[in-house]
Coordinates of C-alpha atoms and ligand atoms in Angstrom, one line a residue:
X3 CA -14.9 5.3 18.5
X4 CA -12.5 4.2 21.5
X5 CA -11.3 1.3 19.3
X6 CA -7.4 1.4 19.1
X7 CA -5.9 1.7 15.3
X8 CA -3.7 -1.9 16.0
X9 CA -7.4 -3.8 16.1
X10 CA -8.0 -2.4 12.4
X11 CA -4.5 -3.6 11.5
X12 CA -4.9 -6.9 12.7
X13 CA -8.2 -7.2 10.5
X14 CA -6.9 -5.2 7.3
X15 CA -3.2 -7.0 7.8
X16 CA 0.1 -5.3 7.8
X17 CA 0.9 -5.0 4.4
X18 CA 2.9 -1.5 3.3
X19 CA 2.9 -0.4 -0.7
X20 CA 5.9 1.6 -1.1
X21 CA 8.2 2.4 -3.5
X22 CA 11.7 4.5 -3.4
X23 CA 12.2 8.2 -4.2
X24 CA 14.5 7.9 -7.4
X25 CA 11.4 5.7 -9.4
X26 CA 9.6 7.6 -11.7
X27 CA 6.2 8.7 -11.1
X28 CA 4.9 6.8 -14.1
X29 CA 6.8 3.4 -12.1
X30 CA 5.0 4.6 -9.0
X31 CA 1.3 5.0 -10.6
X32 CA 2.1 1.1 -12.2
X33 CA 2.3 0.2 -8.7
X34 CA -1.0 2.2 -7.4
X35 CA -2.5 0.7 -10.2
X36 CA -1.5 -3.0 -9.8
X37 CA -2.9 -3.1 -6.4
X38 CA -5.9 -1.1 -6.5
X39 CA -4.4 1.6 -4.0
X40 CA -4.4 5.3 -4.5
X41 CA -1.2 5.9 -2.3
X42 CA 2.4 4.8 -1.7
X43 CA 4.9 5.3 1.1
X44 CA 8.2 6.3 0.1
X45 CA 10.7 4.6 1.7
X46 CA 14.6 4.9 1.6
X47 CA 16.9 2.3 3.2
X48 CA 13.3 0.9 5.0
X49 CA 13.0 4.4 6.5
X50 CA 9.6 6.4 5.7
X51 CA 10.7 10.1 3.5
X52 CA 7.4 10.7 1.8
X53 CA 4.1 9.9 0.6
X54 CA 3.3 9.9 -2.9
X55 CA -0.6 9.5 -3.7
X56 CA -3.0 10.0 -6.8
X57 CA -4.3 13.6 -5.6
X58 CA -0.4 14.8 -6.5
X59 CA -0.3 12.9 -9.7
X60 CA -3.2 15.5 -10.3
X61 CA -2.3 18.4 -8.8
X62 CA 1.7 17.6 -9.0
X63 CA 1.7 15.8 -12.4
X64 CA -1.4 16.2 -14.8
X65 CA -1.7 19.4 -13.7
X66 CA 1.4 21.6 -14.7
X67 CA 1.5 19.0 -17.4
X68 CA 4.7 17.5 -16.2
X69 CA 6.1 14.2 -17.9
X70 CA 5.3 11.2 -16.0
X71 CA 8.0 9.5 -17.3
X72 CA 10.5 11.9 -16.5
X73 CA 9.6 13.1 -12.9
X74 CA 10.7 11.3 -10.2
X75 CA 8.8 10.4 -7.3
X76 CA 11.2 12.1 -4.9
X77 CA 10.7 15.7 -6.6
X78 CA 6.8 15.3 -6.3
X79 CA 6.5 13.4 -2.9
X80 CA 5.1 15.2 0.5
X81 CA 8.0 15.0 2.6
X82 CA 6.7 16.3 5.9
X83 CA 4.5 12.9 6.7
X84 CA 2.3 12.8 9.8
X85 CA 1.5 9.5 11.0
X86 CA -0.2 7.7 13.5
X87 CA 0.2 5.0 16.6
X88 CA -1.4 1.7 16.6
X89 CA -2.9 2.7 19.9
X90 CA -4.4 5.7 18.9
X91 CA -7.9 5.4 18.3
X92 CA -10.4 4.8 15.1
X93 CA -11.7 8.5 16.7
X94 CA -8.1 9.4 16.6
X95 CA -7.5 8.5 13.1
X96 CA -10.6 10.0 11.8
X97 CA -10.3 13.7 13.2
X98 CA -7.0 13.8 11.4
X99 CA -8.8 12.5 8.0
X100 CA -11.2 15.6 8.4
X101 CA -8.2 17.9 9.8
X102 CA -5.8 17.8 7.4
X103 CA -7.3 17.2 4.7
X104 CA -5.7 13.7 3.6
X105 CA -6.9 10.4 3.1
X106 CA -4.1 7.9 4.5
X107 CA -1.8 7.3 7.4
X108 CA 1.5 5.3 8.0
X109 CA 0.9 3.6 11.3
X110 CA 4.3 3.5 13.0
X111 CA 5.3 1.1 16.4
X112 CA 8.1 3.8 17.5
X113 CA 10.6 3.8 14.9
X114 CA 8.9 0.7 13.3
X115 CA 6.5 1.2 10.5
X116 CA 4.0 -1.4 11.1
X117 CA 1.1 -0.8 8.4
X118 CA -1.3 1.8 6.6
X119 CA -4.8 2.4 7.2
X120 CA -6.6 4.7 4.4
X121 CA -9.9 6.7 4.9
X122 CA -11.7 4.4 3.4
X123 CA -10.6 1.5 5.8
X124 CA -12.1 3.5 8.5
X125 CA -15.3 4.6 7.5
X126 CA -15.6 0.4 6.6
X127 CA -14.4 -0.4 10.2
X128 CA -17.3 2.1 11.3
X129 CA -19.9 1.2 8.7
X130 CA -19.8 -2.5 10.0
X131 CA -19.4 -1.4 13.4
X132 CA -22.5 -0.1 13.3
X133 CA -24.4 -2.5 11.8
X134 CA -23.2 -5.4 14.3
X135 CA -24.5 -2.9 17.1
X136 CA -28.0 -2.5 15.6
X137 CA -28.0 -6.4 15.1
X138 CA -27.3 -6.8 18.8
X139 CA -29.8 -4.4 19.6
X140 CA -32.1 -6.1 17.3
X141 CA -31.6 -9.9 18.8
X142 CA -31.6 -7.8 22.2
X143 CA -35.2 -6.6 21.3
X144 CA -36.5 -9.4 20.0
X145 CA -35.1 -11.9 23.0
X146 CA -36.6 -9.9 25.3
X147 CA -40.4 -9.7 23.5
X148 CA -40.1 -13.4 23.4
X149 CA -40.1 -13.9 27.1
Ligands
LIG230 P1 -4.7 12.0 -0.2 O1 -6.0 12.7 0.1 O2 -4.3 11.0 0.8 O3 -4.7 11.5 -1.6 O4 -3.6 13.2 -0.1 C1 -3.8 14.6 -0.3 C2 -2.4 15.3 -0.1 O5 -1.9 15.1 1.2 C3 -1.3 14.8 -1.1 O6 -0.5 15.9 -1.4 C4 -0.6 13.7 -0.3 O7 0.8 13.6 -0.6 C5 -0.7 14.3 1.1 N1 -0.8 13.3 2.2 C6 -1.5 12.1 2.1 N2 -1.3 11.5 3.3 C7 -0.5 12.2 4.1 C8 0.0 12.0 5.4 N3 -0.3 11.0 6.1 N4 0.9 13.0 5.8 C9 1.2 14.1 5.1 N5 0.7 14.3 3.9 C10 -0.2 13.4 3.3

């Protein structure tokens, strides 16, 4: 889909989760859980130095049986975070998805981090995509019997 990643933004809205590194992991899954999102960005001084996101509370936390409450989010994070451009495309977004293997990206203007989408906001953007097409299809069809 040729659609860039900025017109999924300006639907979804801009809106970052985030917490910093030195909260604890338990802190950090209060926040996933508050808003009903299974990742946050970390961010130090407003600048983006990991992603922390349910998969490592598994893998990371539950696990090697760490304590939640003792961990901090900095020692558990991914540091190494790839991220995307608002005008890459919905296409774009989704080869990285099945790539590597994860299901969020930071969008980032430059320097600027400007929103996140998640797998699951572009398989919606697609889903609905799709079904507007086969409805114009559809009233295409059914205008042109009518004549
Ligand atoms: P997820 O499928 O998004 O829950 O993440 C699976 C693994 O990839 C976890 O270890 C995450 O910390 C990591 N991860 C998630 N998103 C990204 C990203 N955009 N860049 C790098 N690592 C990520």
């Amino acid at each position: 889909m040729n659609v860039p990643v900025s017109a999924l933004l300006e639907r979804k809205g801009h809106g970052v989760f985030s917490v910093t590194p030195q909260v604890t992991v338990s802190q950090a899954v209060a926040e996933m859980n508050q808003h009903r999102v299974g990742a946050m960005l970390v961010l130090e001084s407003g600048r983006l130095v990991g992603i922390f996101t349910e998969r490592d509370v598994l893998r990371r936390i539950v696990g090697p049986g760490l304590d939640p409450h003792q961990v901090l989010v900095k020692d558990v994070m991914t540091t190494r975070v790839t991220t995307i451009s608002p005008d890459a495309t919905i296409d774009n977004a989704m080869a990285l998805f099945t790539e590597e293997r994860f299901r969020h990206l930071p969008v980032m203007d430059g320097e600027r981090l400007i929103g996140t989408i998640s797998i699951g906001d572009v398989t919606r953007w697609i889903s609905d995509h799709h079904r507007m097409e086969a409805e114009h299809l559809k009233n295409y069809i059914a205008g042109g019997l009518a004549t």
